[in-house]
C-alpha cells in the first residue's frame, strides 16, 4: 500500500511569497496531522483533522498559516506571506481508528524561505 | 501532566553490540506508547507500539521494548546493532482523552561505529 504522500519534497522561495504544501493520507485513514520539525524546537503539532474536520489548530503559529482538508484524500497547508523563520521540515501524518493508534508519516517537505 | 523523557540525547555503540535507548514517561492514566525511528531526510517510521497487552513488545528490524509500569519506563533494545540502525529515535506517548495529540520525546541519536 502507498504510504502518506507529500509534495513537494523540497521548496525554496523568497520571503513574502505564498507557499502551499500538499498531503495525501493513507486511504481509509480518518485522522490527518500536520507537524513542523526544526532543530531548535523539535517536532511540533500544528493542526489535526478527524473525518476532514479540523479538531485542534492550537499549534498553528499565527494567522499566516492555514490548513484545509476538502476531502478524505487531500489536505493542504498554506503559508502566506512566508517568512525566513518558517524554514523547517513539514510532515503530514495519518492514522485510523482513534487517537491512540499509531500515526504514519510522510517523508516531509523541506521548506527554505530566503 | 503527562510527559516523556528520553534519558540520552546521543548513544554510540559498535556494530554487533547491544543497543539500549532509555525512555521514561509520566502519565495519570494508562497510555499507549510507541517508538519511532527517523532516518536522514525521511519521515518517522513506527518501530513498535504498546497498547496494554503484553508488556514485552517486539517490533521491526529486531527491536523490542519492555513496558514497566512500576518504573514508568519503556526502554528500547536490540541485541546486535547494525550500521543501518544509525538514526534518530523517538519515544512517544498518547495523551489522555480522545485527542489525536501525541507527546514526543526529545529524541536520541544512535551512532553505530564499524
mmCIF file of C-alpha atoms in Angstrom, chain A residues 41-103:
data_model
loop_
_atom_site.group_PDB
_atom_site.id
_atom_site.type_symbol
_atom_site.label_atom_id
_atom_site.label_comp_id
_atom_site.label_asym_id
_atom_site.label_seq_id
_atom_site.Cartn_x
_atom_site.Cartn_y
_atom_site.Cartn_z
ATOM 1 C CA UNK A 41 12.022 23.176 18.666
ATOM 2 C CA UNK A 42 11.902 19.545 17.601
ATOM 3 C CA UNK A 43 8.611 18.151 16.321
ATOM 4 C CA UNK A 44 5.566 20.385 16.797
ATOM 5 C CA UNK A 45 1.955 19.536 16.016
ATOM 6 C CA UNK A 46 0.380 22.343 14.020
ATOM 7 C CA UNK A 47 -3.149 21.072 13.395
ATOM 8 C CA UNK A 48 -5.082 17.846 13.054
ATOM 9 C CA UNK A 49 -8.270 16.758 11.344
ATOM 10 C CA UNK A 50 -10.741 13.977 12.050
ATOM 11 C CA UNK A 51 -13.033 12.982 9.198
ATOM 12 C CA UNK A 52 -11.925 16.102 7.295
ATOM 13 C CA UNK A 53 -12.925 18.434 10.156
ATOM 14 C CA UNK A 54 -10.236 20.488 11.937
ATOM 15 C CA UNK A 55 -10.209 19.413 15.566
ATOM 16 C CA UNK A 56 -7.313 21.311 17.095
ATOM 17 C CA UNK A 57 -5.365 24.125 15.460
ATOM 18 C CA UNK A 58 -3.798 25.470 18.626
ATOM 19 C CA UNK A 59 -0.329 24.704 17.280
ATOM 20 C CA UNK A 60 -0.665 26.918 14.233
ATOM 21 C CA UNK A 61 1.894 29.671 14.818
ATOM 22 C CA UNK A 62 -0.124 32.605 13.538
ATOM 23 C CA UNK A 63 -2.696 33.729 11.038
ATOM 24 C CA UNK A 64 -0.230 33.394 8.195
ATOM 25 C CA UNK A 65 -0.737 29.639 8.457
ATOM 26 C CA UNK A 66 -3.890 27.912 7.284
ATOM 27 C CA UNK A 67 -4.819 24.304 6.582
ATOM 28 C CA UNK A 68 -7.673 22.700 4.724
ATOM 29 C CA UNK A 69 -8.925 19.202 4.103
ATOM 30 C CA UNK A 70 -11.528 19.373 1.340
ATOM 31 C CA UNK A 71 -11.908 15.597 1.161
ATOM 32 C CA UNK A 72 -10.628 12.418 2.772
ATOM 33 C CA UNK A 73 -7.730 12.050 0.368
ATOM 34 C CA UNK A 74 -6.195 15.508 0.288
ATOM 35 C CA UNK A 75 -5.008 18.260 2.590
ATOM 36 C CA UNK A 76 -3.049 21.475 2.171
ATOM 37 C CA UNK A 77 -1.023 23.638 4.490
ATOM 38 C CA UNK A 78 -0.599 27.190 3.284
ATOM 39 C CA UNK A 79 1.725 29.922 4.491
ATOM 40 C CA UNK A 80 1.029 33.434 3.294
ATOM 41 C CA UNK A 81 3.130 35.504 3.414
ATOM 42 C CA UNK A 82 6.117 33.314 4.163
ATOM 43 C CA UNK A 83 8.987 34.429 6.410
ATOM 44 C CA UNK A 84 12.530 33.053 6.890
ATOM 45 C CA UNK A 85 11.609 31.731 10.350
ATOM 46 C CA UNK A 86 9.100 29.395 8.670
ATOM 47 C CA UNK A 87 12.010 27.399 7.253
ATOM 48 C CA UNK A 88 11.622 23.842 8.547
ATOM 49 C CA UNK A 89 10.624 20.352 7.533
ATOM 50 C CA UNK A 90 6.869 19.944 7.444
ATOM 51 C CA UNK A 91 5.408 16.482 7.942
ATOM 52 C CA UNK A 92 1.979 15.127 7.287
ATOM 53 C CA UNK A 93 0.807 12.001 9.116
ATOM 54 C CA UNK A 94 -2.371 9.954 9.117
ATOM 55 C CA UNK A 95 -3.941 7.315 11.335
ATOM 56 C CA UNK A 96 -7.051 5.187 11.574
ATOM 57 C CA UNK A 97 -9.440 4.243 14.287
ATOM 58 C CA UNK A 98 -8.866 6.566 17.157
ATOM 59 C CA UNK A 99 -6.491 8.830 18.926
ATOM 60 C CA UNK A 100 -4.412 6.019 20.419
ATOM 61 C CA UNK A 101 -3.460 4.451 17.132
ATOM 62 C CA UNK A 102 -0.004 4.957 15.650
ATOM 63 C CA UNK A 103 0.456 7.668 13.099
#
